[in-house]
Tab-separated table of C-alpha atoms and ligand atoms in Angstrom:
chain	number	residue	atom	x	y	z
A	1	MET	CA	4.490	25.863	146.216
A	2	THR	CA	3.957	23.314	143.484
A	3	ARG	CA	7.092	22.003	141.871
A	4	GLN	CA	7.697	23.602	138.446
A	5	VAL	CA	8.855	21.139	135.825
A	6	TYR	CA	9.459	22.310	132.278
A	7	MET	CA	9.409	19.347	129.911
A	8	ASP	CA	8.714	20.992	126.578
A	9	HIS	CA	12.250	21.635	125.341
A	10	SER	CA	11.361	20.689	121.769
A	11	ALA	CA	9.028	23.695	121.705
A	12	THR	CA	11.684	26.057	123.003
A	13	THR	CA	14.430	26.302	125.623
A	14	PRO	CA	15.406	28.940	128.174
A	15	VAL	CA	18.294	31.122	127.029
A	16	ASP	CA	21.490	30.042	128.804
A	17	SER	CA	22.835	32.736	131.140
A	18	LEU	CA	26.222	32.594	129.381
A	19	VAL	CA	24.403	33.269	126.114
A	20	VAL	CA	22.617	36.279	127.607
A	21	GLU	CA	25.937	37.541	128.923
A	22	ALA	CA	27.544	37.234	125.486
A	23	MET	CA	24.649	39.062	123.838
A	24	LEU	CA	24.266	42.004	126.222
A	25	PRO	CA	27.113	44.223	124.959
A	26	TYR	CA	25.670	44.102	121.446
A	27	PHE	CA	22.447	45.917	122.316
A	28	SER	CA	23.578	49.330	123.542
A	29	GLU	CA	27.384	49.418	123.696
A	30	ASN	CA	28.509	47.679	120.525
A	31	PHE	CA	25.377	48.620	118.641
A	32	GLY	CA	27.059	49.347	115.331
A	33	ASN	CA	25.750	48.338	111.939
A	34	PRO	CA	28.049	45.560	110.692
A	35	SER	CA	28.048	47.180	107.236
A	36	SER	CA	29.515	50.440	108.558
A	37	LEU	CA	33.191	51.070	107.962
A	38	TYR	CA	34.042	52.794	111.251
A	39	THR	CA	35.202	51.046	114.387
A	40	ILE	CA	31.911	50.058	116.072
A	41	GLY	CA	30.605	48.769	112.766
A	42	ARG	CA	33.710	46.674	112.251
A	43	GLN	CA	33.402	45.315	115.814
A	44	ALA	CA	29.901	44.110	115.057
A	45	ARG	CA	31.120	42.550	111.811
A	46	ARG	CA	33.888	40.731	113.652
A	47	ALA	CA	31.403	39.408	116.239
A	48	ILE	CA	29.186	38.041	113.463
A	49	GLU	CA	32.076	36.311	111.746
A	50	GLU	CA	33.225	34.730	115.011
A	51	SER	CA	29.706	33.419	115.549
A	52	ARG	CA	29.593	32.079	112.017
A	53	GLN	CA	32.676	30.015	112.811
A	54	LYS	CA	31.090	28.659	116.010
A	55	VAL	CA	27.894	27.663	114.199
A	56	ALA	CA	29.969	26.005	111.465
A	57	ASP	CA	31.999	24.111	114.076
A	58	LEU	CA	28.889	22.557	115.618
A	59	ILE	CA	27.947	20.874	112.326
A	60	GLY	CA	31.353	20.260	110.763
A	61	ALA	CA	30.911	22.950	108.110
A	62	LYS	CA	33.119	25.735	106.775
A	63	LYS	CA	32.422	29.242	107.989
A	64	GLU	CA	31.645	30.444	104.450
A	65	GLU	CA	28.876	27.866	104.162
A	66	ILE	CA	26.728	29.382	106.940
A	67	ILE	CA	23.955	31.890	106.150
A	68	PHE	CA	22.264	33.535	109.115
A	69	THR	CA	18.478	33.774	108.899
A	70	GLY	CA	15.623	34.858	111.150
A	71	SER	CA	14.569	31.341	112.240
A	72	GLY	CA	14.541	27.649	111.527
A	73	THR	CA	11.379	28.279	109.534
A	74	GLU	CA	13.138	30.830	107.353
A	75	SER	CA	16.084	28.480	106.810
A	76	ASP	CA	13.695	25.765	105.619
A	77	ASN	CA	11.945	28.244	103.308
A	78	LEU	CA	15.206	29.524	101.862
A	79	ALA	CA	16.492	26.009	101.298
A	80	ILE	CA	13.380	24.642	99.624
A	81	LYS	CA	12.097	27.646	97.667
A	82	GLY	CA	15.660	28.676	96.984
A	83	ILE	CA	16.527	25.356	95.323
A	84	ALA	CA	13.145	25.105	93.602
A	85	TYR	CA	13.224	28.528	91.945
A	86	ARG	CA	16.908	28.282	91.109
A	87	ASN	CA	16.442	24.948	89.307
A	88	ARG	CA	13.065	25.458	87.697
A	89	LYS	CA	14.472	24.888	84.222
A	90	LYS	CA	16.120	21.646	85.302
A	91	GLY	CA	13.043	20.068	86.845
A	92	ASP	CA	9.965	20.523	88.975
A	93	HIS	CA	9.927	17.566	91.348
A	94	ILE	CA	10.614	17.573	95.089
A	95	ILE	CA	10.727	14.594	97.453
A	96	THR	CA	9.887	15.010	101.131
A	97	SER	CA	8.224	13.013	103.900
A	98	SER	CA	4.752	13.144	105.367
A	99	ILE	CA	6.062	13.892	108.878
A	100	GLU	CA	8.032	17.077	108.217
A	101	HIS	CA	7.668	20.179	110.366
A	102	HIS	CA	5.124	22.623	108.953
A	103	ALA	CA	7.993	24.904	107.908
A	104	VAL	CA	8.865	22.257	105.308
A	105	LEU	CA	5.440	20.756	104.667
A	106	HIS	CA	3.620	24.040	104.085
A	107	THR	CA	6.475	25.356	101.942
A	108	CYS	CA	6.152	22.278	99.740
A	109	LYS	CA	2.354	22.689	99.623
A	110	TYR	CA	2.867	26.281	98.534
A	111	LEU	CA	5.273	25.235	95.788
A	112	GLU	CA	2.599	22.854	94.490
A	113	THR	CA	0.402	25.902	93.863
A	114	GLN	CA	3.309	27.325	91.841
A	115	GLY	CA	3.472	24.343	89.504
A	116	PHE	CA	5.977	22.136	91.326
A	117	LYS	CA	5.245	18.472	92.015
A	118	VAL	CA	5.889	17.021	95.443
A	119	THR	CA	6.113	13.411	96.622
A	120	TYR	CA	5.280	13.007	100.321
A	121	LEU	CA	6.851	9.724	101.385
A	122	PRO	CA	5.089	7.620	104.004
A	123	VAL	CA	6.778	6.465	107.212
A	124	ASP	CA	6.502	3.167	109.056
A	125	LYS	CA	4.753	2.611	112.414
A	126	GLU	CA	7.795	3.904	114.261
A	127	GLY	CA	8.081	7.017	112.132
A	128	LEU	CA	10.983	6.032	109.890
A	129	VAL	CA	11.379	6.945	106.235
A	130	ASN	CA	12.665	4.040	104.124
A	131	PRO	CA	15.686	5.114	101.995
A	132	LYS	CA	14.511	2.658	99.323
A	133	ASP	CA	11.303	4.677	99.007
A	134	VAL	CA	13.401	7.786	98.443
A	135	GLU	CA	15.331	6.037	95.695
A	136	LYS	CA	12.150	4.796	94.030
A	137	ALA	CA	10.583	8.255	94.083
A	138	ILE	CA	13.450	9.897	92.177
A	139	THR	CA	12.642	10.926	88.596
A	140	PRO	CA	14.716	12.802	86.006
A	141	GLN	CA	12.722	15.867	87.118
A	142	THR	CA	13.766	15.638	90.796
A	143	ILE	CA	15.599	18.761	91.922
A	144	LEU	CA	15.498	18.391	95.703
A	145	ILE	CA	15.140	15.827	98.465
A	146	THR	CA	14.202	17.278	101.854
A	147	ILE	CA	13.880	14.898	104.812
A	148	MET	CA	14.157	15.998	108.433
A	149	HIS	CA	16.974	14.686	110.617
A	150	ALA	CA	14.801	14.015	113.672
A	151	ASN	CA	11.110	14.529	114.100
A	152	ASN	CA	10.050	17.154	116.615
A	153	GLU	CA	7.077	15.159	117.891
A	154	LEU	CA	8.257	11.559	117.882
A	155	GLY	CA	11.985	12.153	118.249
A	156	THR	CA	12.598	9.512	115.572
A	157	VAL	CA	16.027	9.980	113.972
A	158	GLN	CA	15.950	9.388	110.218
A	159	PRO	CA	18.577	7.459	108.208
A	160	ILE	CA	19.897	10.639	106.584
A	161	GLU	CA	23.341	9.108	105.910
A	162	GLU	CA	21.792	6.436	103.717
A	163	ILE	CA	19.573	8.939	101.958
A	164	GLY	CA	22.631	11.159	101.523
A	165	LYS	CA	24.423	8.386	99.627
A	166	ILE	CA	21.463	7.973	97.290
A	167	ALA	CA	21.218	11.727	96.730
A	168	LYS	CA	24.923	11.968	95.977
A	169	GLU	CA	24.797	9.083	93.524
A	170	LYS	CA	21.916	10.741	91.659
A	171	ASN	CA	23.454	14.185	92.006
A	172	ILE	CA	20.383	15.676	93.690
A	173	PRO	CA	20.799	18.160	96.549
A	174	LEU	CA	19.637	16.843	99.923
A	175	HIS	CA	18.285	19.238	102.537
A	176	THR	CA	17.673	18.215	106.133
A	177	ASP	CA	15.883	20.088	108.889
A	178	ALA	CA	18.270	19.509	111.796
A	179	VAL	CA	16.573	21.926	114.183
A	180	GLN	CA	15.907	19.101	116.651
A	181	THR	CA	19.243	17.307	116.318
A	182	ALA	CA	22.029	19.901	116.252
A	183	GLY	CA	23.347	20.136	119.797
A	184	LYS	CA	21.538	16.957	120.891
A	185	ILE	CA	23.266	14.282	118.836
A	186	PRO	CA	26.406	14.593	116.669
A	187	VAL	CA	25.580	16.395	113.435
A	188	ASN	CA	28.154	16.529	110.650
A	189	VAL	CA	27.240	17.762	107.194
A	190	ASP	CA	29.808	15.521	105.477
A	191	THR	CA	28.857	12.354	107.351
A	192	LEU	CA	25.199	13.055	106.651
A	193	GLY	CA	25.930	13.843	103.001
A	194	VAL	CA	23.686	16.889	102.905
A	195	SER	CA	23.968	19.972	100.717
A	196	LEU	CA	21.659	22.090	102.858
A	197	LEU	CA	20.811	21.917	106.563
A	198	SER	CA	18.615	24.094	108.789
A	199	ILE	CA	19.158	24.951	112.454
A	200	SER	CA	17.583	27.337	114.949
A	201	ALA	CA	19.002	29.054	118.047
A	202	HIS	CA	16.031	28.896	120.403
A	203	LYS	CA	15.929	25.103	120.447
A	204	ILE	CA	19.488	24.966	121.820
A	205	TYR	CA	19.396	27.517	124.663
A	206	GLY	CA	19.887	30.481	122.343
A	207	PRO	CA	17.551	33.395	121.594
A	208	LYS	CA	14.371	33.233	119.521
A	209	GLY	CA	14.329	34.770	116.065
A	210	VAL	CA	17.680	33.607	114.723
A	211	GLY	CA	18.558	30.582	112.633
A	212	ALA	CA	21.062	29.442	110.061
A	213	LEU	CA	21.122	27.616	106.773
A	214	TYR	CA	24.141	25.532	105.880
A	215	LEU	CA	24.697	25.765	102.130
A	216	ARG	CA	27.421	23.501	100.756
A	217	LYS	CA	30.003	25.173	98.537
A	218	GLY	CA	28.835	24.677	94.953
A	219	THR	CA	25.131	24.518	95.870
A	220	PHE	CA	23.138	27.568	94.834
A	221	VAL	CA	19.803	28.942	95.987
A	222	GLU	CA	17.630	31.778	94.758
A	223	PRO	CA	17.405	34.442	97.489
A	224	GLN	CA	13.945	34.933	99.001
A	225	LEU	CA	14.605	38.387	100.468
A	226	HIS	CA	15.952	41.151	98.246
A	227	GLY	CA	17.616	44.284	99.502
A	228	GLY	CA	21.047	45.402	100.582
A	229	GLY	CA	22.793	42.159	99.697
A	230	HIS	CA	23.641	40.894	103.180
A	231	GLU	CA	24.772	37.319	103.787
A	232	ARG	CA	26.430	37.030	100.378
A	233	ASN	CA	23.318	38.383	98.694
A	234	LEU	CA	21.312	35.423	99.951
A	235	ARG	CA	19.500	37.053	102.852
A	236	SER	CA	19.246	40.812	102.808
A	237	SER	CA	18.422	42.438	106.169
A	238	THR	CA	20.637	44.294	108.623
A	239	GLU	CA	22.065	41.486	110.723
A	240	ASN	CA	20.533	40.640	114.110
A	241	VAL	CA	23.895	41.136	115.809
A	242	PRO	CA	22.945	40.266	119.429
A	243	GLY	CA	20.908	37.290	118.196
A	244	ILE	CA	23.726	36.013	116.024
A	245	VAL	CA	26.249	36.429	118.845
A	246	GLY	CA	23.896	34.515	121.158
A	247	PHE	CA	23.446	31.789	118.555
A	248	GLY	CA	27.221	31.401	118.201
A	249	LYS	CA	27.624	31.113	121.961
A	250	ALA	CA	24.773	28.603	122.170
A	251	CYS	CA	26.441	26.446	119.484
A	252	GLU	CA	29.781	26.596	121.269
A	253	LEU	CA	28.151	25.536	124.543
A	254	ALA	CA	26.096	22.816	122.845
A	255	LYS	CA	29.215	21.309	121.296
A	256	GLY	CA	30.973	21.189	124.661
A	257	ARG	CA	27.934	19.734	126.380
A	258	LEU	CA	27.077	17.031	123.883
A	259	PRO	CA	28.184	14.308	126.372
A	260	ASP	CA	25.530	15.593	128.825
A	261	GLU	CA	22.923	14.268	126.444
A	262	GLU	CA	23.678	10.765	127.703
A	263	ARG	CA	22.386	11.835	131.082
A	264	LEU	CA	19.168	12.932	129.380
A	265	ALA	CA	18.864	9.584	127.609
A	266	GLY	CA	19.008	7.925	131.035
A	267	LEU	CA	16.276	10.225	132.342
A	268	ARG	CA	14.256	9.632	129.187
A	269	ASP	CA	14.345	5.872	129.680
A	270	ARG	CA	13.410	6.228	133.341
A	271	LEU	CA	10.482	8.427	132.359
A	272	ILE	CA	9.282	6.034	129.652
A	273	LYS	CA	9.532	3.048	132.001
A	274	GLY	CA	7.646	4.878	134.742
A	275	ILE	CA	4.868	6.060	132.451
A	276	LEU	CA	4.341	2.723	130.731
A	277	GLU	CA	3.410	1.236	134.127
A	278	ILE	CA	0.078	2.993	133.605
A	279	LYS	CA	-2.563	0.656	132.166
A	280	ASP	CA	-3.319	1.068	128.434
A	281	SER	CA	-0.346	3.306	127.705
A	282	TYR	CA	1.950	2.971	124.708
A	283	LEU	CA	5.177	4.488	123.420
A	284	ASN	CA	4.915	6.453	120.157
A	285	GLY	CA	7.949	6.492	117.859
A	286	HIS	CA	11.045	4.334	117.675
A	287	PRO	CA	12.307	2.532	120.807
A	288	VAL	CA	15.995	3.167	119.988
A	289	LYS	CA	16.434	5.508	117.009
A	290	ARG	CA	15.204	8.335	119.128
A	291	LEU	CA	16.412	11.722	120.366
A	292	PRO	CA	17.944	11.483	123.841
A	293	ASN	CA	15.405	13.937	125.242
A	294	ASN	CA	12.140	12.793	123.665
A	295	VAL	CA	9.292	10.897	125.282
A	296	ASN	CA	6.031	10.494	123.374
A	297	VAL	CA	3.356	8.252	124.822
A	298	ARG	CA	-0.341	7.738	124.349
A	299	PHE	CA	-3.081	6.758	126.734
A	300	SER	CA	-6.295	5.146	125.564
A	301	PHE	CA	-9.586	6.921	126.337
A	302	ILE	CA	-7.998	10.262	127.091
A	303	GLU	CA	-7.978	13.673	125.568
A	304	GLY	CA	-4.518	15.252	125.352
A	305	GLU	CA	-5.660	18.820	125.926
A	306	SER	CA	-7.208	17.940	129.295
A	307	MET	CA	-4.035	16.083	130.199
A	308	ILE	CA	-1.912	19.182	129.445
A	309	LEU	CA	-4.151	21.414	131.562
A	310	ASN	CA	-4.145	18.950	134.463
A	311	LEU	CA	-0.366	18.584	134.261
A	312	ASP	CA	-0.101	22.371	134.219
A	313	MET	CA	-2.021	22.499	137.503
A	314	LYS	CA	0.679	20.234	138.909
A	315	GLY	CA	3.362	22.597	137.588
A	316	VAL	CA	4.354	20.411	134.630
A	317	ALA	CA	4.724	21.958	131.145
A	318	ALA	CA	4.314	19.416	128.345
A	319	SER	CA	2.567	19.186	124.994
A	320	THR	CA	0.177	17.050	123.033
A	321	GLY	CA	0.743	16.704	119.320
A	322	SER	CA	3.181	19.392	118.210
A	323	ALA	CA	3.644	22.793	119.750
A	324	CYS	CA	2.702	24.410	116.475
A	325	SER	CA	-0.643	22.669	116.294
A	326	SER	CA	-1.583	23.233	119.924
A	327	THR	CA	-4.028	25.903	118.795
A	328	SER	CA	-5.883	23.616	116.430
A	329	LEU	CA	-7.925	20.546	117.206
A	330	GLU	CA	-6.769	18.666	114.133
A	331	PRO	CA	-4.935	15.497	115.119
A	332	SER	CA	-1.193	15.807	114.503
A	333	HIS	CA	-0.212	14.928	110.922
A	334	VAL	CA	2.825	13.092	112.308
A	335	LEU	CA	0.810	10.821	114.582
A	336	MET	CA	-1.672	10.162	111.777
A	337	ALA	CA	1.242	9.281	109.467
A	338	ILE	CA	2.428	6.510	111.821
A	339	GLY	CA	-1.040	5.015	111.570
A	340	LEU	CA	-2.717	6.190	114.764
A	341	LYS	CA	-6.459	6.790	114.850
A	342	PRO	CA	-7.511	10.398	115.529
A	343	GLU	CA	-8.539	9.543	119.100
A	344	GLU	CA	-5.161	7.861	119.673
A	345	ALA	CA	-3.368	10.938	118.363
A	346	HIS	CA	-5.433	13.149	120.644
A	347	GLY	CA	-4.525	10.948	123.598
A	348	SER	CA	-0.802	11.459	123.048
A	349	LEU	CA	1.579	13.289	125.337
A	350	ARG	CA	5.029	14.644	124.463
A	351	LEU	CA	7.548	15.295	127.219
A	352	THR	CA	10.895	16.684	126.060
A	353	LEU	CA	13.744	16.888	128.521
A	354	GLY	CA	16.448	19.505	128.786
A	355	ARG	CA	19.519	20.602	130.634
A	356	GLY	CA	17.603	21.804	133.699
A	357	ASN	CA	15.728	18.548	134.295
A	358	THR	CA	16.712	16.207	137.114
A	359	GLN	CA	15.814	12.708	138.205
A	360	GLU	CA	13.547	14.304	140.813
A	361	ASP	CA	11.632	16.019	137.988
A	362	VAL	CA	11.193	12.691	136.229
A	363	ASP	CA	10.031	10.958	139.392
A	364	TYR	CA	7.633	13.810	140.102
A	365	VAL	CA	6.011	13.490	136.664
A	366	VAL	CA	5.811	9.703	137.049
A	367	SER	CA	4.122	10.217	140.419
A	368	VAL	CA	1.469	12.751	139.327
A	369	LEU	CA	0.559	11.258	135.960
A	370	PRO	CA	-1.366	8.109	137.007
A	371	GLU	CA	-3.767	10.152	139.104
A	372	ILE	CA	-4.443	12.508	136.189
A	373	VAL	CA	-4.929	9.657	133.742
A	374	ASN	CA	-7.317	7.870	136.121
A	375	LYS	CA	-9.302	10.996	136.781
A	376	LEU	CA	-9.682	11.770	133.076
A	377	ARG	CA	-10.634	8.197	132.266
A	378	MET	CA	-13.394	8.299	134.900
A	379	ILE	CA	-15.055	11.222	133.137
A	380	SER	CA	-14.167	10.108	129.601
A	381	PRO	CA	-17.017	9.163	127.284
A	382	LEU	CA	-14.423	7.086	125.370
A	383	ALA	CA	-13.709	4.783	128.303
A	384	ARG	CA	-15.734	1.664	128.762
B	1	PLP	C1	11.114	24.479	115.929
B	1	PLP	C2	11.314	23.798	114.632
B	1	PLP	C3	11.366	24.525	113.442
B	1	PLP	C4	11.118	26.007	113.382
B	1	PLP	O1	12.155	26.758	113.928
B	1	PLP	P1	11.816	28.287	114.346
B	1	PLP	O2	13.158	28.861	114.639
B	1	PLP	O3	10.932	28.184	115.555
B	1	PLP	O4	11.129	28.911	113.197
B	1	PLP	C5	11.607	23.838	112.273
B	1	PLP	N1	11.783	22.520	112.271
B	1	PLP	C6	11.750	21.783	113.392
B	1	PLP	C7	11.993	20.321	113.317
B	1	PLP	C8	11.505	22.394	114.615
B	1	PLP	O5	11.454	21.662	115.716
């Protein structure tokens, strides 16, 4: 049988067996509605509050500052629309970057149709936002700065601390999408200087369909879902108890396993070194300010889609561009923003490592890739 190598952990991760175990009782045994006053309801409530503490602990927050949502996407929406609508009388200007996840980018685009003004800051060749550009973009009308902590395609880690200082000085709330960083590198809301921060369970070995928004005490957002007043009136919906319990467990495990990420950084560097031996291949993103699990490379004269399908035949799961745009043929907005040509963006490959990956996996990928690249270049109309 072909070796199976999953290297698309930035798209999603398998649920940890300890997480599954923690969740199971909350489906059929402890199925109570956390709003009910009787015993099984109160048990569910207690489980949610314990999870809230675990999520808070992963990012150095207070329990009361965590709002459970249905996803990272929803957290981003609540943060951005929530601040925008709440502060409409104060101002109408939002600052973001051109490489945000679609959950942020499309929310900002939507707000433009509602009369808000958005500045999309450029990034440099390595995918970094310049804090000075953030400072220059601020106007008296600015009500929110939202810049992601690390990019899901390039793995580039942004200077959020520096941006946080600027935001604090100007008294503007800073939101960061930390979906790709929480559990991979240390994330602390005070060190970062953020007022809002988004995370998602399924990127850290938790279940899909549950996320959280950190909302600093004293920061207020307009709710986007109205109903029974759950989550301090900020996110009505009967709580996803098993999901929330799984998320809490995943955060607890991630915190304990943070040192393991160094092992991944070693594998990452081995993978990059091995791949760059291939002629006409280049690293996308920053050489150092990079997530420990992210490899993004490009090969001249090659079409990413064909590369993914050929890797799949060898049992390797990877992605080209971002997972979210894998259904469209538009070149990735992130790769375009770092100045790549469309054909260079299309020739890019993202491999994201995770807990299950070994050195053997890395060596296997390094061994099958040259053959695939050569084969595709032979039939490529782009190659000379
Ligand atoms: C995956 C991802 C999201 C979306 O999270 P979901 O829980 O899948 O909605 C948002 N931002 C980034 C950076 C991501 O990688």
